[in-house]
Short mmCIF file of C-alpha atoms in Angstrom, two decimals:
data_model
loop_
_atom_site.label_atom_id
_atom_site.label_comp_id
_atom_site.label_asym_id
_atom_site.label_seq_id
_atom_site.Cartn_x
_atom_site.Cartn_y
_atom_site.Cartn_z
CA MET L 47 169.52 -84.24 284.50
CA ARG L 48 168.02 -80.74 284.54
CA PHE L 49 170.73 -79.51 286.91
CA ILE L 50 173.44 -81.04 284.74
CA VAL L 51 172.09 -79.13 281.76
CA ILE L 52 172.04 -75.92 283.76
CA PHE L 53 175.62 -76.55 284.96
CA PHE L 54 176.92 -76.89 281.42
CA ALA L 55 174.89 -73.86 280.32
CA ILE L 56 176.54 -71.81 283.06
CA LEU L 57 179.93 -73.14 282.03
CA THR L 58 179.22 -72.16 278.43
CA VAL L 59 178.25 -68.63 279.43
CA SER L 60 181.43 -68.29 281.48
CA VAL L 61 183.56 -69.39 278.54
CA ASP L 62 181.73 -67.05 276.16
CA ILE L 63 182.72 -63.96 278.17
CA ALA L 64 186.42 -64.80 278.28
CA GLY L 65 187.11 -61.73 276.15
CA ALA L 66 185.29 -59.17 278.22
CA ARG L 67 185.20 -55.79 279.94
CA GLU L 68 184.07 -54.43 283.29
CA ILE L 69 180.98 -52.31 283.83
CA THR L 70 180.19 -50.46 287.05
CA ASP L 71 176.46 -50.77 287.63
CA SER L 72 174.05 -48.60 289.63
CA LEU L 73 174.93 -50.44 292.85
CA GLY L 74 178.65 -49.81 292.36
CA ARG L 75 179.26 -53.47 291.48
CA LEU L 76 181.90 -54.37 288.93
CA VAL L 77 180.24 -56.65 286.39
CA VAL L 78 182.15 -58.46 283.65
CA VAL L 79 180.27 -58.41 280.33
CA PRO L 80 181.25 -59.49 276.80
CA ASP L 81 183.13 -57.04 274.60
CA LYS L 82 180.22 -57.10 272.14
CA VAL L 83 176.81 -57.73 273.69
CA GLN L 84 174.30 -59.12 271.21
CA ARG L 85 171.67 -60.77 273.43
CA VAL L 86 170.01 -59.40 276.59
CA ILE L 87 166.91 -59.67 278.73
CA CYS L 88 165.38 -56.83 280.76
CA SER L 89 163.99 -57.43 284.25
CA GLY L 90 161.77 -55.10 286.26
CA SER L 91 159.10 -52.47 285.61
CA GLY L 92 160.28 -50.21 282.81
CA CYS L 93 163.66 -51.79 282.06
CA LEU L 94 162.61 -52.77 278.55
CA ARG L 95 161.36 -49.21 278.04
CA LEU L 96 164.81 -47.76 278.73
CA LEU L 97 166.39 -50.28 276.37
CA THR L 98 163.95 -49.18 273.67
CA TYR L 99 164.90 -45.53 274.24
CA LEU L 100 168.47 -46.57 273.46
CA GLY L 101 167.49 -48.46 270.31
CA GLY L 102 168.43 -51.83 271.76
CA GLN L 103 165.12 -53.67 271.40
CA HIS L 104 166.56 -55.94 268.68
CA LEU L 105 168.90 -57.44 271.28
CA VAL L 106 166.07 -58.84 273.40
CA VAL L 107 165.75 -62.65 273.38
CA ALA L 108 163.01 -63.04 276.01
CA VAL L 109 160.60 -60.91 278.06
CA ASP L 110 158.69 -61.00 281.32
CA ASP L 111 155.08 -62.14 281.19
CA ILE L 112 153.48 -58.68 281.03
CA GLU L 113 154.68 -58.31 277.44
CA GLY L 114 152.61 -61.28 276.29
CA ARG L 115 149.33 -60.03 277.75
CA ARG L 116 146.75 -58.63 275.35
CA ARG L 117 144.53 -56.04 276.95
CA GLN L 118 142.02 -53.50 275.74
CA PHE L 119 143.86 -50.73 277.56
CA ASP L 120 147.60 -50.17 277.27
CA ALA L 121 149.46 -46.88 277.75
CA ARG L 122 153.00 -48.11 277.03
CA PRO L 123 154.34 -46.52 273.83
CA TYR L 124 157.41 -48.79 273.80
CA ALA L 125 155.22 -51.91 273.77
CA ILE L 126 152.85 -50.59 271.10
CA ALA L 127 155.83 -49.69 268.92
CA ASN L 128 157.30 -53.19 269.35
CA PRO L 129 154.57 -55.82 268.93
CA GLN L 130 157.29 -58.44 268.38
CA PHE L 131 157.81 -58.50 272.15
CA GLN L 132 154.54 -60.43 272.44
CA GLN L 133 156.03 -63.34 270.49
CA LEU L 134 159.24 -63.74 272.50
CA PRO L 135 159.80 -66.46 275.13
CA ILE L 136 158.95 -65.68 278.76
CA PHE L 137 161.72 -65.74 281.39
CA GLY L 138 159.71 -64.78 284.47
CA GLU L 139 156.86 -62.76 285.92
CA PHE L 140 156.49 -59.02 285.68
CA ARG L 141 158.04 -56.61 288.22
CA GLY L 142 161.31 -58.50 288.35
CA LYS L 143 160.10 -61.92 289.46
CA ASP L 144 162.74 -63.69 287.41
CA ASN L 145 162.83 -67.47 287.07
CA PRO L 146 166.48 -68.58 286.87
CA GLU L 147 165.58 -72.02 285.56
CA LEU L 148 163.46 -70.53 282.78
CA ILE L 149 166.30 -68.19 281.90
CA MET L 150 168.69 -71.12 281.56
CA THR L 151 166.36 -72.87 279.09
CA LEU L 152 166.37 -69.93 276.68
CA ASP L 153 167.82 -70.58 273.26
CA PRO L 154 169.77 -68.50 272.57
CA LEU L 155 170.86 -67.58 276.08
CA PRO L 156 171.17 -63.90 276.97
CA GLU L 157 174.70 -62.67 277.40
CA VAL L 158 173.66 -60.02 279.95
CA ILE L 159 170.67 -59.54 282.26
CA LEU L 160 169.69 -55.90 282.79
CA LYS L 161 167.81 -55.67 286.08
CA LEU L 162 166.09 -52.78 287.84
CA VAL L 163 166.73 -52.47 291.56
CA GLY L 164 166.26 -49.91 294.31
CA THR L 165 163.10 -47.94 294.93
CA GLY L 166 159.88 -48.56 293.06
CA LYS L 167 158.24 -51.67 291.67
CA GLY L 168 161.30 -53.14 289.98
CA THR L 169 162.73 -54.52 293.22
CA VAL L 170 161.00 -57.86 293.71
CA GLY L 171 162.45 -61.24 292.75
CA PRO L 172 166.06 -62.37 293.17
CA ASP L 173 168.68 -59.71 293.83
CA PRO L 174 171.36 -59.19 291.14
CA ALA L 175 174.07 -61.20 292.92
CA THR L 176 171.76 -64.15 293.55
CA LEU L 177 170.44 -64.13 289.99
CA GLU L 178 173.97 -63.98 288.63
CA GLN L 179 175.03 -66.85 290.86
CA LYS L 180 172.10 -69.04 289.83
CA THR L 181 172.42 -68.42 286.08
CA GLY L 182 176.10 -67.70 285.53
CA ILE L 183 175.01 -64.75 283.40
CA PRO L 184 176.29 -61.23 284.20
CA VAL L 185 173.59 -59.12 285.87
CA VAL L 186 173.82 -55.33 285.56
CA ALA L 187 171.79 -53.53 288.22
CA LEU L 188 170.04 -50.30 287.28
CA LYS L 189 167.87 -47.71 289.05
CA TYR L 190 164.85 -46.38 287.19
CA GLY L 191 164.72 -42.86 288.58
CA ASN L 192 162.38 -40.12 287.36
CA LEU L 193 162.44 -36.65 285.82
CA ALA L 194 162.44 -34.89 289.20
CA GLY L 195 164.43 -35.69 292.34
CA LEU L 196 165.76 -38.99 290.98
CA LYS L 197 166.79 -37.67 287.59
CA ASP L 198 170.44 -38.51 288.23
CA ASP L 199 169.50 -42.16 288.74
CA LEU L 200 167.65 -42.21 285.42
CA TYR L 201 170.47 -40.59 283.49
CA SER L 202 173.11 -42.78 285.11
CA SER L 203 171.14 -45.93 284.25
CA LEU L 204 170.74 -44.84 280.64
CA ARG L 205 174.49 -44.33 280.41
CA ILE L 206 175.29 -47.67 282.06
CA MET L 207 172.86 -49.55 279.82
CA ALA L 208 174.25 -47.76 276.77
CA GLU L 209 177.77 -48.76 277.78
CA VAL L 210 176.67 -52.39 277.97
CA ILE L 211 175.05 -52.42 274.52
CA ASP L 212 177.48 -49.94 272.90
CA THR L 213 175.06 -47.07 272.22
CA LYS L 214 176.67 -44.35 274.34
CA PRO L 215 176.02 -41.53 271.81
CA ARG L 216 172.32 -42.41 271.84
CA ALA L 217 172.21 -42.17 275.64
CA GLU L 218 173.55 -38.63 275.46
CA GLU L 219 170.94 -37.80 272.80
CA VAL L 220 168.16 -39.10 275.04
CA ILE L 221 169.41 -37.19 278.08
CA SER L 222 169.82 -34.02 276.04
CA TYR L 223 166.31 -34.39 274.64
CA PHE L 224 164.86 -34.71 278.14
CA GLU L 225 166.66 -31.58 279.25
CA THR L 226 165.76 -29.59 276.16
CA GLN L 227 162.06 -30.43 276.32
CA MET L 228 161.74 -29.77 280.06
CA THR L 229 163.64 -26.48 279.75
CA GLU L 230 161.40 -25.41 276.88
CA LEU L 231 158.25 -26.14 278.88
CA LYS L 232 159.50 -24.23 281.89
CA ASN L 233 160.76 -21.28 279.85
CA ARG L 234 157.41 -20.90 278.11
CA THR L 235 155.49 -20.73 281.39
CA SER L 236 157.89 -19.52 284.08
CA ASP L 237 156.94 -15.83 283.90
CA ILE L 238 153.20 -16.26 284.45
CA PRO L 239 152.16 -14.50 287.69
CA LYS L 240 150.53 -16.87 290.16
CA GLU L 241 147.32 -14.85 290.17
CA GLN L 242 147.00 -15.46 286.42
CA GLN L 243 147.50 -19.21 286.62
CA PRO L 244 144.19 -21.06 286.20
CA SER L 245 143.51 -23.69 288.85
CA VAL L 246 143.50 -27.36 287.84
CA TYR L 247 142.64 -30.75 289.30
CA LEU L 248 143.45 -34.21 287.93
CA GLY L 249 141.16 -37.10 288.85
CA GLY L 250 141.07 -40.81 288.14
CA VAL L 251 144.76 -41.46 288.77
CA ALA L 252 145.64 -45.15 288.94
CA TYR L 253 147.53 -46.51 291.94
CA ALA L 254 147.91 -50.28 292.22
CA GLY L 255 144.88 -50.43 289.92
CA PRO L 256 142.33 -47.98 288.48
CA HIS L 257 140.47 -45.52 290.71
CA GLY L 258 137.70 -42.94 290.62
CA PHE L 259 137.77 -39.16 290.42
CA GLN L 260 138.92 -38.57 294.00
CA SER L 261 142.26 -40.26 293.24
CA THR L 262 144.86 -37.69 292.25
CA GLU L 263 148.58 -37.01 292.20
CA PRO L 264 149.75 -33.94 294.15
CA THR L 265 153.15 -33.94 292.43
CA TYR L 266 151.76 -34.65 288.93
CA PRO L 267 154.79 -34.02 286.67
CA PRO L 268 153.03 -32.50 283.62
CA PHE L 269 151.42 -29.84 285.85
CA ARG L 270 154.73 -28.98 287.45
CA LEU L 271 156.53 -28.79 284.12
CA VAL L 272 154.19 -26.00 282.94
CA ASN L 273 153.70 -24.29 286.31
CA ALA L 274 150.02 -25.17 286.48
CA LYS L 275 148.20 -24.37 289.72
CA ASN L 276 147.48 -27.90 290.90
CA LEU L 277 145.09 -27.51 293.82
CA ALA L 278 146.07 -30.91 295.20
CA ASP L 279 149.76 -29.93 295.32
CA GLY L 280 150.21 -28.86 298.92
CA ALA L 281 146.71 -29.88 300.00
CA ASN L 282 148.24 -31.60 303.02
CA ALA L 283 151.45 -31.19 304.97
CA ASN L 284 153.13 -34.18 303.33
CA ALA L 285 151.91 -33.55 299.77
CA LYS L 286 155.40 -33.14 298.32
CA GLU L 287 156.24 -36.64 299.46
CA VAL L 288 153.01 -38.23 298.24
CA SER L 289 152.71 -39.60 294.71
CA ASN L 290 149.04 -40.49 295.07
CA SER L 291 146.32 -39.10 297.28
CA THR L 292 142.58 -39.39 297.75
CA ILE L 293 140.83 -36.03 297.99
CA ALA L 294 137.47 -35.70 299.70
CA LYS L 295 134.67 -35.04 297.25
CA GLU L 296 133.58 -32.06 299.34
CA LYS L 297 137.06 -30.55 298.98
CA ILE L 298 137.00 -30.86 295.19
CA VAL L 299 133.62 -29.10 295.15
CA GLU L 300 134.94 -26.40 297.49
CA TRP L 301 137.99 -25.86 295.26
CA ASN L 302 135.83 -25.63 292.13
CA PRO L 303 138.87 -25.77 289.77
CA ASP L 304 138.92 -23.77 286.53
CA TYR L 305 139.95 -26.89 284.60
CA LEU L 306 139.34 -30.56 285.31
CA PHE L 307 141.55 -33.27 283.87
CA LEU L 308 140.88 -36.97 283.76
CA ASP L 309 143.64 -39.56 283.84
CA LEU L 310 142.18 -41.97 281.31
CA SER L 311 143.40 -45.01 283.21
CA THR L 312 140.13 -44.66 285.12
CA LEU L 313 138.29 -45.96 282.04
CA GLN L 314 139.45 -49.45 283.01
CA LEU L 315 136.67 -49.48 285.63
CA GLY L 316 134.04 -49.69 282.89
CA ASP L 317 130.97 -47.69 281.87
CA LYS L 318 129.30 -47.78 285.29
CA ALA L 319 132.24 -46.79 287.48
CA GLY L 320 135.35 -44.63 287.48
CA GLY L 321 136.08 -40.94 287.19
CA LEU L 322 134.17 -40.26 283.98
CA PHE L 323 131.04 -42.03 285.19
CA GLU L 324 131.20 -40.07 288.45
CA LEU L 325 131.50 -36.73 286.65
CA ARG L 326 128.48 -37.61 284.54
CA SER L 327 126.29 -38.94 287.34
CA ASP L 328 127.27 -37.56 290.75
CA PRO L 329 125.15 -34.53 291.75
CA SER L 330 128.06 -33.01 293.68
CA TYR L 331 130.34 -32.97 290.66
CA ARG L 332 127.54 -31.62 288.50
CA THR L 333 127.83 -28.34 290.44
CA LEU L 334 131.42 -27.75 289.34
CA SER L 335 131.95 -24.83 286.98
CA ALA L 336 134.29 -26.85 284.75
CA VAL L 337 131.62 -29.52 284.32
CA LYS L 338 128.99 -26.91 283.43
CA THR L 339 131.25 -25.14 280.92
CA GLY L 340 132.76 -28.26 279.34
CA LYS L 341 136.28 -27.79 280.65
CA VAL L 342 136.97 -31.47 281.30
CA PHE L 343 139.90 -32.90 279.37
CA GLY L 344 141.49 -36.32 278.90
CA LEU L 345 145.16 -37.00 279.58
CA LEU L 346 147.26 -39.98 278.60
CA PRO L 347 148.12 -42.20 281.57
CA TYR L 348 151.87 -42.06 282.11
CA ASN L 349 152.34 -44.41 285.05
CA TRP L 350 151.82 -47.76 283.34
CA TYR L 351 154.37 -50.43 284.23
CA ASN L 352 156.44 -47.63 285.72
CA GLN L 353 156.72 -44.12 284.32
CA ASN L 354 156.46 -43.59 280.58
CA PHE L 355 158.61 -40.48 280.45
CA GLU L 356 157.63 -39.71 276.87
CA SER L 357 153.97 -39.55 277.91
CA ILE L 358 154.82 -37.12 280.72
CA LEU L 359 156.31 -34.74 278.17
CA ALA L 360 153.42 -35.20 275.73
CA ASP L 361 150.84 -34.51 278.46
CA ALA L 362 152.77 -31.44 279.59
CA PHE L 363 152.74 -29.86 276.13
CA TYR L 364 149.00 -30.47 275.86
CA VAL L 365 148.29 -28.96 279.29
CA GLY L 366 150.48 -25.97 278.46
CA LYS L 367 148.69 -25.42 275.15
CA LEU L 368 145.30 -25.67 276.85
CA LEU L 369 146.02 -23.35 279.78
CA TYR L 370 148.21 -20.85 277.95
CA PRO L 371 147.36 -21.02 274.23
CA GLU L 372 149.10 -17.72 273.50
CA LEU L 373 152.39 -19.24 274.73
CA PHE L 374 152.04 -22.43 272.67
CA THR L 375 150.76 -21.08 269.35
CA ASP L 376 153.35 -23.15 267.45
CA ILE L 377 152.39 -26.42 269.17
CA ASP L 378 149.90 -28.99 267.92
CA PRO L 379 149.72 -31.35 270.92
CA ARG L 380 149.02 -34.48 268.88
CA GLN L 381 151.82 -33.77 266.43
CA LYS L 382 154.13 -32.92 269.31
CA ALA L 383 153.21 -36.19 271.02
CA ASP L 384 154.12 -38.16 267.91
CA GLU L 385 157.39 -36.24 267.60
CA ILE L 386 158.20 -37.24 271.17
CA PHE L 387 157.10 -40.86 270.70
CA THR L 388 159.07 -41.19 267.48
CA PHE L 389 162.21 -39.93 269.18
CA PHE L 390 161.93 -42.30 272.14
CA VAL L 391 160.40 -45.48 270.70
CA GLY L 392 160.94 -45.10 266.97
CA LYS L 393 157.30 -44.84 265.88
CA SER L 394 154.42 -42.37 265.94
CA VAL L 395 151.95 -44.20 268.16
CA PHE L 396 149.59 -41.43 269.29
CA ALA L 397 146.67 -42.57 267.12
CA GLU L 398 146.92 -46.12 268.45
CA LEU L 399 147.14 -44.94 272.06
CA ASP L 400 144.20 -42.59 271.53
CA ALA L 401 142.07 -45.38 270.09
CA LYS L 402 142.72 -47.56 273.13
CA PHE L 403 141.20 -44.84 275.32
CA TYR L 404 138.08 -44.17 273.23
CA HIS L 405 139.67 -41.18 271.45
CA TYR L 406 139.50 -39.08 274.62
CA VAL L 407 143.23 -38.31 274.73
CA PHE L 408 143.89 -34.56 274.46
CA GLN L 409 140.16 -33.90 273.98
CA ASP L 410 137.42 -32.14 275.86
CA ILE L 411 135.29 -34.95 277.22
CA PRO L 412 131.50 -34.55 277.14
CA VAL L 413 130.08 -34.95 280.63
CA GLU L 414 126.64 -33.41 280.18
#
């Protein structure tokens, strides 16, 4: 009986898209979608974030199971700005582990499935063709990309998604905003001689879970956007290809950076572990000049269910203001963060994010 129901549901979907148009997705597939799309689901790490950037969150009829989880820590502005996601039906597990049978029980059914594919964590679960075959619902494949070498993938996916949901002008606004903000950051800091750039190190970076102070990111985007001298960038021959790295404690002490930053995702390890606990208790770290002079600062985690691009920009403006205050005299980092969050997710959520991380975001953190 269940399969009969699914068969008729598929038949219904096929009839519904009789008046339709073709979309070319990120895999070069021609996908037939309805002329006017009013119901969607988003599959894969960060897909729902991109939809929110485009103002399409009201079209969502179901979510993956990560949206229903209630946790003390959460660094996803799109989710905080849209608490209604927690009340929607579940269609599968997070990171793209879609359940076709669950999808077919949704009422109402989605008219289109937007699914992340390619590199990264949005690749698990059924591939787009298989999912489309099992549900009878058009599946548009997208690539998440980033703000560096895969920027074209990000921008292309925003445009494809916007074409599906009919918000193409908004996609161009989002892309333009990215370019404007990144250009501004680089222009403010591009003329600083290398010998005048203070040295920095970021510890506590999460990778498949929270980590301690030795965990860092050699290619940390906020540092690169403001030309900060990241001591871990180039620390080994393959650093430019490494998103996460573990630096020997002795090396951090040898470097003795001018500024220390803490990715606040490390707080998930609790009061007796993690980067902050180590800075406060480890005798080796106690010798660092930045620890002695109180130059330890908290940054908003950006890599939380894929990259939160708005948090990258917010962190970059804060780092720029901190390292080069004379070049950012017109910037209040918290206000700038809320300007960025409001543009991308429709709400000023900095205060709520800050509270989730013990009000350490964009603050000097006491370690004495």
